Amino acid sequence: MKKRIVILVSGNGSNAQAIIDQCRNDYINGEVVALISNRPNAYALVRAEQSNIATQCIDHTKYAERHLFDNALASCITKLQPDLIVLAGFMRILTTDFVAQFEGKMLNIHPSLLPKYPGLNTHQRAIESGDTNHGASVHFVTSELDGGPVVLKSQIKIREADTPNELAERVAKTEWKIYPEVVRWFCEDRLQWINGAVYFDNKMLQSNGMVYDEI
Ligand code: GAR
C-alpha cells in the first residue's frame, strides 16, 4: 500500500515539487495527501494546487504562542493520518511536544553538511569559514534544531568565486535528488526508526548518515 505523505512548507516548494513529481512517477511508493503551509503567500501552495493536491494554510501569525500554533498544526496533521511528514523548507521551530507526537516519522532537509551550520545563512557561513565542501542533509527530526540523525547528504565543491546565491542554487539541485531518494526508502520500509536509532536495509546508520556521490 502507498504511504500517506504530508508535506509542510513555508516558501517556494521546490523540494515539495520534486517529491510530488516522484510520487506521480511511481518512483516513490507514496501519495502526497496534503501540503500545509504556515505562510498564506507560499508559492508551494500554488504548486500543490496545480498538482491537484489538497492544501491547507495555518498562519502562525494568527497564534499568540508557539505551542498554540503547534497544537493546531498537530491536530490538522493527525486527521490526515500520515505515515510520513516531510518538512520541505518549513521555517518554524517546532516544540518538543509536537516533535514527540511524530517521532520517527518526520524528515527534514537542511542546506548544510550537518552537524555543520544548523540554523540560517548556511551558504554564507560555509564560504566565510573557507570550507571546500558544502551540501545538504536529509535527517529525522528530533527536538534539537537541525540535530536529528542524518540519513543522506549531498556533497559539492565550493568554487573560489562562489557567492552564497550561486552556492545555494547548486546545493538546491542536489536537494531535489537526495530528498525524494530518502522518501522512497522510507516508503519502501528500507529506512526505519527503531527506538531512536535509524536503520537502512536492517543495518544501523551512524548519526552522520550516508553520502550520495552520484550527483
Ligand atoms: C531548501 O534549501 C531547504 O534545504 C531549506 O530551505 C530551502 C527550501 O527551498 N531548509 C532549511 O533551511 C531548513 N532549516 P524550497 O521551498 O524551494 O524547497
PDB file of N, CA, C and O in Angstrom, residues 48-124:
ATOM      1  N   ALA A  48       1.157  22.959  -5.323  1.00  0.00           N
ATOM      2  CA  ALA A  48       0.316  21.828  -4.910  1.00  0.00           C
ATOM      3  C   ALA A  48      -1.038  21.886  -5.605  1.00  0.00           C
ATOM      4  O   ALA A  48      -1.542  20.863  -6.095  1.00  0.00           O
ATOM      5  N   GLU A  49      -1.623  23.084  -5.676  1.00  0.00           N
ATOM      6  CA  GLU A  49      -2.920  23.212  -6.344  1.00  0.00           C
ATOM      7  C   GLU A  49      -2.809  22.783  -7.801  1.00  0.00           C
ATOM      8  O   GLU A  49      -3.692  22.082  -8.313  1.00  0.00           O
ATOM      9  N   GLN A  50      -1.716  23.181  -8.447  1.00  0.00           N
ATOM     10  CA  GLN A  50      -1.523  22.792  -9.858  1.00  0.00           C
ATOM     11  C   GLN A  50      -1.382  21.277 -10.013  1.00  0.00           C
ATOM     12  O   GLN A  50      -1.617  20.734 -11.072  1.00  0.00           O
ATOM     13  N   SER A  51      -0.977  20.615  -8.938  1.00  0.00           N
ATOM     14  CA  SER A  51      -0.841  19.155  -8.986  1.00  0.00           C
ATOM     15  C   SER A  51      -2.050  18.455  -8.364  1.00  0.00           C
ATOM     16  O   SER A  51      -1.992  17.263  -8.059  1.00  0.00           O
ATOM     17  N   ASN A  52      -3.122  19.228  -8.134  1.00  0.00           N
ATOM     18  CA  ASN A  52      -4.351  18.677  -7.532  1.00  0.00           C
ATOM     19  C   ASN A  52      -4.125  18.030  -6.177  1.00  0.00           C
ATOM     20  O   ASN A  52      -4.690  16.970  -5.882  1.00  0.00           O
ATOM     21  N   ILE A  53      -3.281  18.656  -5.396  1.00  0.00           N
ATOM     22  CA  ILE A  53      -3.037  18.148  -4.038  1.00  0.00           C
ATOM     23  C   ILE A  53      -3.734  19.086  -3.053  1.00  0.00           C
ATOM     24  O   ILE A  53      -3.669  20.320  -3.203  1.00  0.00           O
ATOM     25  N   ALA A  54      -4.389  18.506  -2.066  1.00  0.00           N
ATOM     26  CA  ALA A  54      -5.123  19.308  -1.077  1.00  0.00           C
ATOM     27  C   ALA A  54      -4.149  20.210  -0.329  1.00  0.00           C
ATOM     28  O   ALA A  54      -3.037  19.782   0.020  1.00  0.00           O
ATOM     29  N   THR A  55      -4.538  21.450  -0.111  1.00  0.00           N
ATOM     30  CA  THR A  55      -3.672  22.382   0.609  1.00  0.00           C
ATOM     31  C   THR A  55      -4.385  22.924   1.840  1.00  0.00           C
ATOM     32  O   THR A  55      -5.610  22.998   1.886  1.00  0.00           O
ATOM     33  N   GLN A  56      -3.588  23.290   2.815  1.00  0.00           N
ATOM     34  CA  GLN A  56      -4.120  23.970   3.997  1.00  0.00           C
ATOM     35  C   GLN A  56      -3.104  25.026   4.367  1.00  0.00           C
ATOM     36  O   GLN A  56      -1.897  24.814   4.218  1.00  0.00           O
ATOM     37  N   CYS A  57      -3.606  26.138   4.892  1.00  0.00           N
ATOM     38  CA  CYS A  57      -2.690  27.144   5.414  1.00  0.00           C
ATOM     39  C   CYS A  57      -3.021  27.365   6.878  1.00  0.00           C
ATOM     40  O   CYS A  57      -4.180  27.632   7.226  1.00  0.00           O
ATOM     41  N   ILE A  58      -2.046  27.200   7.706  1.00  0.00           N
ATOM     42  CA  ILE A  58      -2.211  27.508   9.137  1.00  0.00           C
ATOM     43  C   ILE A  58      -1.219  28.629   9.419  1.00  0.00           C
ATOM     44  O   ILE A  58      -0.015  28.386   9.525  1.00  0.00           O
ATOM     45  N   ASP A  59      -1.748  29.825   9.459  1.00  0.00           N
ATOM     46  CA  ASP A  59      -0.914  31.030   9.515  1.00  0.00           C
ATOM     47  C   ASP A  59      -0.409  31.231  10.945  1.00  0.00           C
ATOM     48  O   ASP A  59      -1.201  31.530  11.847  1.00  0.00           O
ATOM     49  N   HIS A  60       0.902  31.093  11.125  1.00  0.00           N
ATOM     50  CA  HIS A  60       1.434  31.162  12.501  1.00  0.00           C
ATOM     51  C   HIS A  60       1.250  32.543  13.125  1.00  0.00           C
ATOM     52  O   HIS A  60       1.217  32.669  14.342  1.00  0.00           O
ATOM     53  N   THR A  61       1.076  33.577  12.283  1.00  0.00           N
ATOM     54  CA  THR A  61       0.936  34.930  12.860  1.00  0.00           C
ATOM     55  C   THR A  61      -0.414  35.095  13.573  1.00  0.00           C
ATOM     56  O   THR A  61      -0.615  36.040  14.320  1.00  0.00           O
ATOM     57  N   LYS A  62      -1.327  34.150  13.342  1.00  0.00           N
ATOM     58  CA  LYS A  62      -2.645  34.230  13.987  1.00  0.00           C
ATOM     59  C   LYS A  62      -2.643  33.581  15.382  1.00  0.00           C
ATOM     60  O   LYS A  62      -3.669  33.541  16.056  1.00  0.00           O
ATOM     61  N   TYR A  63      -1.518  33.051  15.791  1.00  0.00           N
ATOM     62  CA  TYR A  63      -1.434  32.358  17.093  1.00  0.00           C
ATOM     63  C   TYR A  63      -0.502  33.137  18.017  1.00  0.00           C
ATOM     64  O   TYR A  63       0.625  33.459  17.639  1.00  0.00           O
ATOM     65  N   ALA A  64      -0.998  33.403  19.220  1.00  0.00           N
ATOM     66  CA  ALA A  64      -0.245  34.259  20.141  1.00  0.00           C
ATOM     67  C   ALA A  64       0.984  33.534  20.692  1.00  0.00           C
ATOM     68  O   ALA A  64       1.969  34.163  21.051  1.00  0.00           O
ATOM     69  N   GLU A  65       0.907  32.205  20.758  1.00  0.00           N
ATOM     70  CA  GLU A  65       2.045  31.469  21.333  1.00  0.00           C
ATOM     71  C   GLU A  65       2.405  30.287  20.445  1.00  0.00           C
ATOM     72  O   GLU A  65       1.554  29.687  19.793  1.00  0.00           O
ATOM     73  N   ARG A  66       3.687  29.947  20.502  1.00  0.00           N
ATOM     74  CA  ARG A  66       4.217  28.877  19.658  1.00  0.00           C
ATOM     75  C   ARG A  66       3.462  27.562  19.865  1.00  0.00           C
ATOM     76  O   ARG A  66       3.113  26.872  18.905  1.00  0.00           O
ATOM     77  N   HIS A  67       3.169  27.225  21.123  1.00  0.00           N
ATOM     78  CA  HIS A  67       2.551  25.906  21.345  1.00  0.00           C
ATOM     79  C   HIS A  67       1.117  25.867  20.814  1.00  0.00           C
ATOM     80  O   HIS A  67       0.612  24.811  20.449  1.00  0.00           O
ATOM     81  N   LEU A  68       0.453  27.037  20.726  1.00  0.00           N
ATOM     82  CA  LEU A  68      -0.916  27.049  20.188  1.00  0.00           C
ATOM     83  C   LEU A  68      -0.897  26.785  18.678  1.00  0.00           C
ATOM     84  O   LEU A  68      -1.727  26.040  18.152  1.00  0.00           O
ATOM     85  N   PHE A  69       0.067  27.371  18.008  1.00  0.00           N
ATOM     86  CA  PHE A  69       0.246  27.078  16.573  1.00  0.00           C
ATOM     87  C   PHE A  69       0.571  25.597  16.389  1.00  0.00           C
ATOM     88  O   PHE A  69      -0.035  24.914  15.558  1.00  0.00           O
ATOM     89  N   ASP A  70       1.491  25.099  17.189  1.00  0.00           N
ATOM     90  CA  ASP A  70       1.889  23.690  17.061  1.00  0.00           C
ATOM     91  C   ASP A  70       0.707  22.749  17.328  1.00  0.00           C
ATOM     92  O   ASP A  70       0.566  21.721  16.668  1.00  0.00           O
ATOM     93  N   ASN A  71      -0.152  23.110  18.282  1.00  0.00           N
ATOM     94  CA  ASN A  71      -1.333  22.278  18.563  1.00  0.00           C
ATOM     95  C   ASN A  71      -2.267  22.235  17.357  1.00  0.00           C
ATOM     96  O   ASN A  71      -2.787  21.172  16.995  1.00  0.00           O
ATOM     97  N   ALA A  72      -2.466  23.400  16.749  1.00  0.00           N
ATOM     98  CA  ALA A  72      -3.349  23.462  15.567  1.00  0.00           C
ATOM     99  C   ALA A  72      -2.756  22.641  14.427  1.00  0.00           C
ATOM    100  O   ALA A  72      -3.459  21.876  13.757  1.00  0.00           O
ATOM    101  N   LEU A  73      -1.460  22.776  14.249  1.00  0.00           N
ATOM    102  CA  LEU A  73      -0.783  22.030  13.184  1.00  0.00           C
ATOM    103  C   LEU A  73      -0.861  20.527  13.449  1.00  0.00           C
ATOM    104  O   LEU A  73      -1.179  19.730  12.553  1.00  0.00           O
ATOM    105  N   ALA A  74      -0.600  20.144  14.700  1.00  0.00           N
ATOM    106  CA  ALA A  74      -0.623  18.712  15.047  1.00  0.00           C
ATOM    107  C   ALA A  74      -2.011  18.131  14.825  1.00  0.00           C
ATOM    108  O   ALA A  74      -2.147  17.011  14.313  1.00  0.00           O
ATOM    109  N   SER A  75      -3.060  18.881  15.175  1.00  0.00           N
ATOM    110  CA  SER A  75      -4.374  18.275  15.028  1.00  0.00           C
ATOM    111  C   SER A  75      -4.744  18.168  13.545  1.00  0.00           C
ATOM    112  O   SER A  75      -5.376  17.179  13.133  1.00  0.00           O
ATOM    113  N   CYS A  76      -4.317  19.123  12.747  1.00  0.00           N
ATOM    114  CA  CYS A  76      -4.543  19.045  11.294  1.00  0.00           C
ATOM    115  C   CYS A  76      -3.811  17.824  10.709  1.00  0.00           C
ATOM    116  O   CYS A  76      -4.382  17.043   9.941  1.00  0.00           O
ATOM    117  N   ILE A  77      -2.575  17.639  11.119  1.00  0.00           N
ATOM    118  CA  ILE A  77      -1.777  16.517  10.582  1.00  0.00           C
ATOM    119  C   ILE A  77      -2.381  15.181  11.022  1.00  0.00           C
ATOM    120  O   ILE A  77      -2.517  14.248  10.229  1.00  0.00           O
ATOM    121  N   THR A  78      -2.760  15.087  12.289  1.00  0.00           N
ATOM    122  CA  THR A  78      -3.265  13.813  12.824  1.00  0.00           C
ATOM    123  C   THR A  78      -4.492  13.346  12.042  1.00  0.00           C
ATOM    124  O   THR A  78      -4.636  12.159  11.731  1.00  0.00           O
ATOM    125  N   LYS A  79      -5.360  14.314  11.694  1.00  0.00           N
ATOM    126  CA  LYS A  79      -6.582  13.954  10.937  1.00  0.00           C
ATOM    127  C   LYS A  79      -6.224  13.347   9.568  1.00  0.00           C
ATOM    128  O   LYS A  79      -6.985  12.553   9.023  1.00  0.00           O
ATOM    129  N   LEU A  80      -5.086  13.729   9.040  1.00  0.00           N
ATOM    130  CA  LEU A  80      -4.682  13.240   7.712  1.00  0.00           C
ATOM    131  C   LEU A  80      -4.057  11.840   7.760  1.00  0.00           C
ATOM    132  O   LEU A  80      -3.777  11.234   6.737  1.00  0.00           O
ATOM    133  N   GLN A  81      -3.838  11.345   8.974  1.00  0.00           N
ATOM    134  CA  GLN A  81      -3.291  10.000   9.207  1.00  0.00           C
ATOM    135  C   GLN A  81      -2.065   9.684   8.339  1.00  0.00           C
ATOM    136  O   GLN A  81      -2.046   8.683   7.597  1.00  0.00           O
ATOM    137  N   PRO A  82      -1.041  10.527   8.426  1.00  0.00           N
ATOM    138  CA  PRO A  82       0.127  10.279   7.572  1.00  0.00           C
ATOM    139  C   PRO A  82       1.022   9.169   8.108  1.00  0.00           C
ATOM    140  O   PRO A  82       1.113   8.941   9.314  1.00  0.00           O
ATOM    141  N   ASP A  83       1.696   8.505   7.187  1.00  0.00           N
ATOM    142  CA  ASP A  83       2.787   7.593   7.563  1.00  0.00           C
ATOM    143  C   ASP A  83       4.081   8.377   7.695  1.00  0.00           C
ATOM    144  O   ASP A  83       4.997   7.961   8.402  1.00  0.00           O
ATOM    145  N   LEU A  84       4.165   9.473   6.927  1.00  0.00           N
ATOM    146  CA  LEU A  84       5.401  10.262   6.872  1.00  0.00           C
ATOM    147  C   LEU A  84       5.066  11.745   6.758  1.00  0.00           C
ATOM    148  O   LEU A  84       4.182  12.135   5.989  1.00  0.00           O
ATOM    149  N   ILE A  85       5.790  12.545   7.527  1.00  0.00           N
ATOM    150  CA  ILE A  85       5.665  14.007   7.444  1.00  0.00           C
ATOM    151  C   ILE A  85       6.991  14.538   6.922  1.00  0.00           C
ATOM    152  O   ILE A  85       8.054  14.224   7.476  1.00  0.00           O
ATOM    153  N   VAL A  86       6.908  15.311   5.852  1.00  0.00           N
ATOM    154  CA  VAL A  86       8.109  15.803   5.172  1.00  0.00           C
ATOM    155  C   VAL A  86       8.185  17.321   5.352  1.00  0.00           C
ATOM    156  O   VAL A  86       7.307  18.037   4.878  1.00  0.00           O
ATOM    157  N   LEU A  87       9.212  17.778   6.056  1.00  0.00           N
ATOM    158  CA  LEU A  87       9.423  19.220   6.171  1.00  0.00           C
ATOM    159  C   LEU A  87      10.264  19.647   4.976  1.00  0.00           C
ATOM    160  O   LEU A  87      11.392  19.165   4.809  1.00  0.00           O
ATOM    161  N   ALA A  88       9.708  20.512   4.141  1.00  0.00           N
ATOM    162  CA  ALA A  88      10.396  20.903   2.903  1.00  0.00           C
ATOM    163  C   ALA A  88      10.461  22.433   2.858  1.00  0.00           C
ATOM    164  O   ALA A  88       9.574  23.082   2.314  1.00  0.00           O
ATOM    165  N   GLY A  89      11.503  22.954   3.487  1.00  0.00           N
ATOM    166  CA  GLY A  89      11.601  24.407   3.592  1.00  0.00           C
ATOM    167  C   GLY A  89      10.575  24.960   4.562  1.00  0.00           C
ATOM    168  O   GLY A  89      10.037  26.041   4.369  1.00  0.00           O
ATOM    169  N   PHE A  90      10.289  24.200   5.608  1.00  0.00           N
ATOM    170  CA  PHE A  90       9.348  24.648   6.653  1.00  0.00           C
ATOM    171  C   PHE A  90      10.177  25.363   7.719  1.00  0.00           C
ATOM    172  O   PHE A  90      11.005  24.745   8.386  1.00  0.00           O
ATOM    173  N   MET A  91       9.978  26.676   7.813  1.00  0.00           N
ATOM    174  CA  MET A  91      10.920  27.500   8.567  1.00  0.00           C
ATOM    175  C   MET A  91      10.373  27.892   9.946  1.00  0.00           C
ATOM    176  O   MET A  91      10.467  29.047  10.364  1.00  0.00           O
ATOM    177  N   ARG A  92       9.785  26.925  10.646  1.00  0.00           N
ATOM    178  CA  ARG A  92       9.322  27.168  12.009  1.00  0.00           C
ATOM    179  C   ARG A  92      10.038  26.207  12.944  1.00  0.00           C
ATOM    180  O   ARG A  92      10.215  25.033  12.611  1.00  0.00           O
ATOM    181  N   ILE A  93      10.417  26.723  14.107  1.00  0.00           N
ATOM    182  CA  ILE A  93      10.970  25.835  15.130  1.00  0.00           C
ATOM    183  C   ILE A  93       9.792  25.145  15.805  1.00  0.00           C
ATOM    184  O   ILE A  93       8.811  25.797  16.173  1.00  0.00           O
ATOM    185  N   LEU A  94       9.862  23.829  15.917  1.00  0.00           N
ATOM    186  CA  LEU A  94       8.744  23.054  16.476  1.00  0.00           C
ATOM    187  C   LEU A  94       8.995  22.733  17.951  1.00  0.00           C
ATOM    188  O   LEU A  94      10.129  22.488  18.356  1.00  0.00           O
ATOM    189  N   THR A  95       7.908  22.734  18.734  1.00  0.00           N
ATOM    190  CA  THR A  95       8.054  22.441  20.164  1.00  0.00           C
ATOM    191  C   THR A  95       8.385  20.960  20.379  1.00  0.00           C
ATOM    192  O   THR A  95       8.074  20.103  19.539  1.00  0.00           O
ATOM    193  N   THR A  96       8.978  20.687  21.515  1.00  0.00           N
ATOM    194  CA  THR A  96       9.331  19.305  21.874  1.00  0.00           C
ATOM    195  C   THR A  96       8.088  18.413  21.864  1.00  0.00           C
ATOM    196  O   THR A  96       8.137  17.264  21.402  1.00  0.00           O
ATOM    197  N   ASP A  97       6.962  18.940  22.371  1.00  0.00           N
ATOM    198  CA  ASP A  97       5.721  18.160  22.399  1.00  0.00           C
ATOM    199  C   ASP A  97       5.274  17.769  20.998  1.00  0.00           C
ATOM    200  O   ASP A  97       4.851  16.634  20.753  1.00  0.00           O
ATOM    201  N   PHE A  98       5.376  18.713  20.090  1.00  0.00           N
ATOM    202  CA  PHE A  98       4.978  18.447  18.705  1.00  0.00           C
ATOM    203  C   PHE A  98       5.850  17.339  18.116  1.00  0.00           C
ATOM    204  O   PHE A  98       5.362  16.362  17.560  1.00  0.00           O
ATOM    205  N   VAL A  99       7.151  17.516  18.281  1.00  0.00           N
ATOM    206  CA  VAL A  99       8.092  16.547  17.689  1.00  0.00           C
ATOM    207  C   VAL A  99       7.848  15.149  18.277  1.00  0.00           C
ATOM    208  O   VAL A  99       7.845  14.149  17.547  1.00  0.00           O
ATOM    209  N   ALA A 100       7.577  15.088  19.578  1.00  0.00           N
ATOM    210  CA  ALA A 100       7.382  13.791  20.241  1.00  0.00           C
ATOM    211  C   ALA A 100       6.181  13.046  19.646  1.00  0.00           C
ATOM    212  O   ALA A 100       6.193  11.818  19.544  1.00  0.00           O
ATOM    213  N   GLN A 101       5.159  13.794  19.248  1.00  0.00           N
ATOM    214  CA  GLN A 101       3.949  13.152  18.697  1.00  0.00           C
ATOM    215  C   GLN A 101       4.235  12.415  17.392  1.00  0.00           C
ATOM    216  O   GLN A 101       3.503  11.499  17.032  1.00  0.00           O
ATOM    217  N   PHE A 102       5.242  12.877  16.667  1.00  0.00           N
ATOM    218  CA  PHE A 102       5.501  12.302  15.334  1.00  0.00           C
ATOM    219  C   PHE A 102       6.899  11.692  15.245  1.00  0.00           C
ATOM    220  O   PHE A 102       7.475  11.593  14.166  1.00  0.00           O
ATOM    221  N   GLU A 103       7.393  11.263  16.379  1.00  0.00           N
ATOM    222  CA  GLU A 103       8.755  10.717  16.429  1.00  0.00           C
ATOM    223  C   GLU A 103       8.926   9.561  15.435  1.00  0.00           C
ATOM    224  O   GLU A 103       8.078   8.674  15.344  1.00  0.00           O
ATOM    225  N   GLY A 104      10.018   9.630  14.701  1.00  0.00           N
ATOM    226  CA  GLY A 104      10.332   8.523  13.794  1.00  0.00           C
ATOM    227  C   GLY A 104       9.610   8.577  12.478  1.00  0.00           C
ATOM    228  O   GLY A 104       9.810   7.708  11.622  1.00  0.00           O
ATOM    229  N   LYS A 105       8.719   9.564  12.314  1.00  0.00           N
ATOM    230  CA  LYS A 105       8.081   9.659  11.002  1.00  0.00           C
ATOM    231  C   LYS A 105       8.084  11.070  10.448  1.00  0.00           C
ATOM    232  O   LYS A 105       7.220  11.440   9.658  1.00  0.00           O
ATOM    233  N   MET A 106       9.093  11.819  10.846  1.00  0.00           N
ATOM    234  CA  MET A 106       9.202  13.190  10.331  1.00  0.00           C
ATOM    235  C   MET A 106      10.631  13.414   9.835  1.00  0.00           C
ATOM    236  O   MET A 106      11.601  13.241  10.564  1.00  0.00           O
ATOM    237  N   LEU A 107      10.728  13.825   8.555  1.00  0.00           N
ATOM    238  CA  LEU A 107      12.023  14.093   7.930  1.00  0.00           C
ATOM    239  C   LEU A 107      12.155  15.577   7.614  1.00  0.00           C
ATOM    240  O   LEU A 107      11.159  16.267   7.402  1.00  0.00           O
ATOM    241  N   ASN A 108      13.398  16.060   7.554  1.00  0.00           N
ATOM    242  CA  ASN A 108      13.678  17.447   7.187  1.00  0.00           C
ATOM    243  C   ASN A 108      14.873  17.449   6.245  1.00  0.00           C
ATOM    244  O   ASN A 108      15.703  16.533   6.264  1.00  0.00           O
ATOM    245  N   ILE A 109      14.950  18.519   5.435  1.00  0.00           N
ATOM    246  CA  ILE A 109      16.171  18.747   4.662  1.00  0.00           C
ATOM    247  C   ILE A 109      16.754  20.079   5.091  1.00  0.00           C
ATOM    248  O   ILE A 109      16.021  21.044   5.304  1.00  0.00           O
ATOM    249  N   HIS A 110      18.074  20.074   5.232  1.00  0.00           N
ATOM    250  CA  HIS A 110      18.755  21.290   5.699  1.00  0.00           C
ATOM    251  C   HIS A 110      19.940  21.560   4.773  1.00  0.00           C
ATOM    252  O   HIS A 110      20.687  20.639   4.437  1.00  0.00           O
ATOM    253  N   PRO A 111      20.126  22.843   4.383  1.00  0.00           N
ATOM    254  CA  PRO A 111      21.165  23.127   3.380  1.00  0.00           C
ATOM    255  C   PRO A 111      22.566  23.284   3.954  1.00  0.00           C
ATOM    256  O   PRO A 111      23.202  24.331   3.809  1.00  0.00           O
ATOM    257  N   SER A 112      23.055  22.247   4.586  1.00  0.00           N
ATOM    258  CA  SER A 112      24.458  22.211   5.029  1.00  0.00           C
ATOM    259  C   SER A 112      24.829  20.759   5.270  1.00  0.00           C
ATOM    260  O   SER A 112      23.957  19.885   5.310  1.00  0.00           O
ATOM    261  N   LEU A 113      26.137  20.546   5.438  1.00  0.00           N
ATOM    262  CA  LEU A 113      26.604  19.202   5.793  1.00  0.00           C
ATOM    263  C   LEU A 113      26.525  19.105   7.316  1.00  0.00           C
ATOM    264  O   LEU A 113      27.494  19.370   8.026  1.00  0.00           O
ATOM    265  N   LEU A 114      25.357  18.731   7.805  1.00  0.00           N
ATOM    266  CA  LEU A 114      25.182  18.636   9.261  1.00  0.00           C
ATOM    267  C   LEU A 114      26.190  17.646   9.827  1.00  0.00           C
ATOM    268  O   LEU A 114      26.536  16.673   9.157  1.00  0.00           O
ATOM    269  N   PRO A 115      26.732  17.869  11.026  1.00  0.00           N
ATOM    270  CA  PRO A 115      26.289  18.844  12.029  1.00  0.00           C
ATOM    271  C   PRO A 115      26.807  20.266  11.835  1.00  0.00           C
ATOM    272  O   PRO A 115      26.575  21.119  12.687  1.00  0.00           O
ATOM    273  N   LYS A 116      27.462  20.547  10.694  1.00  0.00           N
ATOM    274  CA  LYS A 116      27.896  21.926  10.456  1.00  0.00           C
ATOM    275  C   LYS A 116      26.686  22.811  10.157  1.00  0.00           C
ATOM    276  O   LYS A 116      25.782  22.385   9.425  1.00  0.00           O
ATOM    277  N   TYR A 117      26.718  23.987  10.642  1.00  0.00           N
ATOM    278  CA  TYR A 117      25.791  25.065  10.303  1.00  0.00           C
ATOM    279  C   TYR A 117      24.297  24.753  10.450  1.00  0.00           C
ATOM    280  O   TYR A 117      23.534  24.865   9.483  1.00  0.00           O
ATOM    281  N   PRO A 118      23.845  24.361  11.620  1.00  0.00           N
ATOM    282  CA  PRO A 118      22.396  24.364  11.840  1.00  0.00           C
ATOM    283  C   PRO A 118      21.906  25.817  11.773  1.00  0.00           C
ATOM    284  O   PRO A 118      22.719  26.742  11.879  1.00  0.00           O
ATOM    285  N   GLY A 119      20.614  26.018  11.579  1.00  0.00           N
ATOM    286  CA  GLY A 119      20.082  27.390  11.563  1.00  0.00           C
ATOM    287  C   GLY A 119      20.147  28.018  10.182  1.00  0.00           C
ATOM    288  O   GLY A 119      20.046  27.324   9.174  1.00  0.00           O
ATOM    289  N   LEU A 120      20.355  29.336  10.147  1.00  0.00           N
ATOM    290  CA  LEU A 120      20.187  30.110   8.904  1.00  0.00           C
ATOM    291  C   LEU A 120      21.527  30.457   8.247  1.00  0.00           C
ATOM    292  O   LEU A 120      22.595  30.221   8.827  1.00  0.00           O
ATOM    293  N   ASN A 121      21.441  31.031   7.038  1.00  0.00           N
ATOM    294  CA  ASN A 121      22.603  31.558   6.290  1.00  0.00           C
ATOM    295  C   ASN A 121      23.719  30.530   6.123  1.00  0.00           C
ATOM    296  O   ASN A 121      24.902  30.853   6.245  1.00  0.00           O
ATOM    297  N   THR A 122      23.350  29.319   5.825  1.00  0.00           N
ATOM    298  CA  THR A 122      24.326  28.232   5.807  1.00  0.00           C
ATOM    299  C   THR A 122      25.362  28.394   4.694  1.00  0.00           C
ATOM    300  O   THR A 122      26.528  28.067   4.883  1.00  0.00           O
ATOM    301  N   HIS A 123      24.906  28.916   3.526  1.00  0.00           N
ATOM    302  CA  HIS A 123      25.825  29.011   2.380  1.00  0.00           C
ATOM    303  C   HIS A 123      26.902  30.058   2.667  1.00  0.00           C
ATOM    304  O   HIS A 123      28.081  29.824   2.439  1.00  0.00           O
ATOM    305  N   GLN A 124      26.454  31.187   3.176  1.00  0.00           N
ATOM    306  CA  GLN A 124      27.401  32.240   3.529  1.00  0.00           C
ATOM    307  C   GLN A 124      28.380  31.775   4.606  1.00  0.00           C
ATOM    308  O   GLN A 124      29.583  32.037   4.534  1.00  0.00           O
TER     309      GLN A 124
END
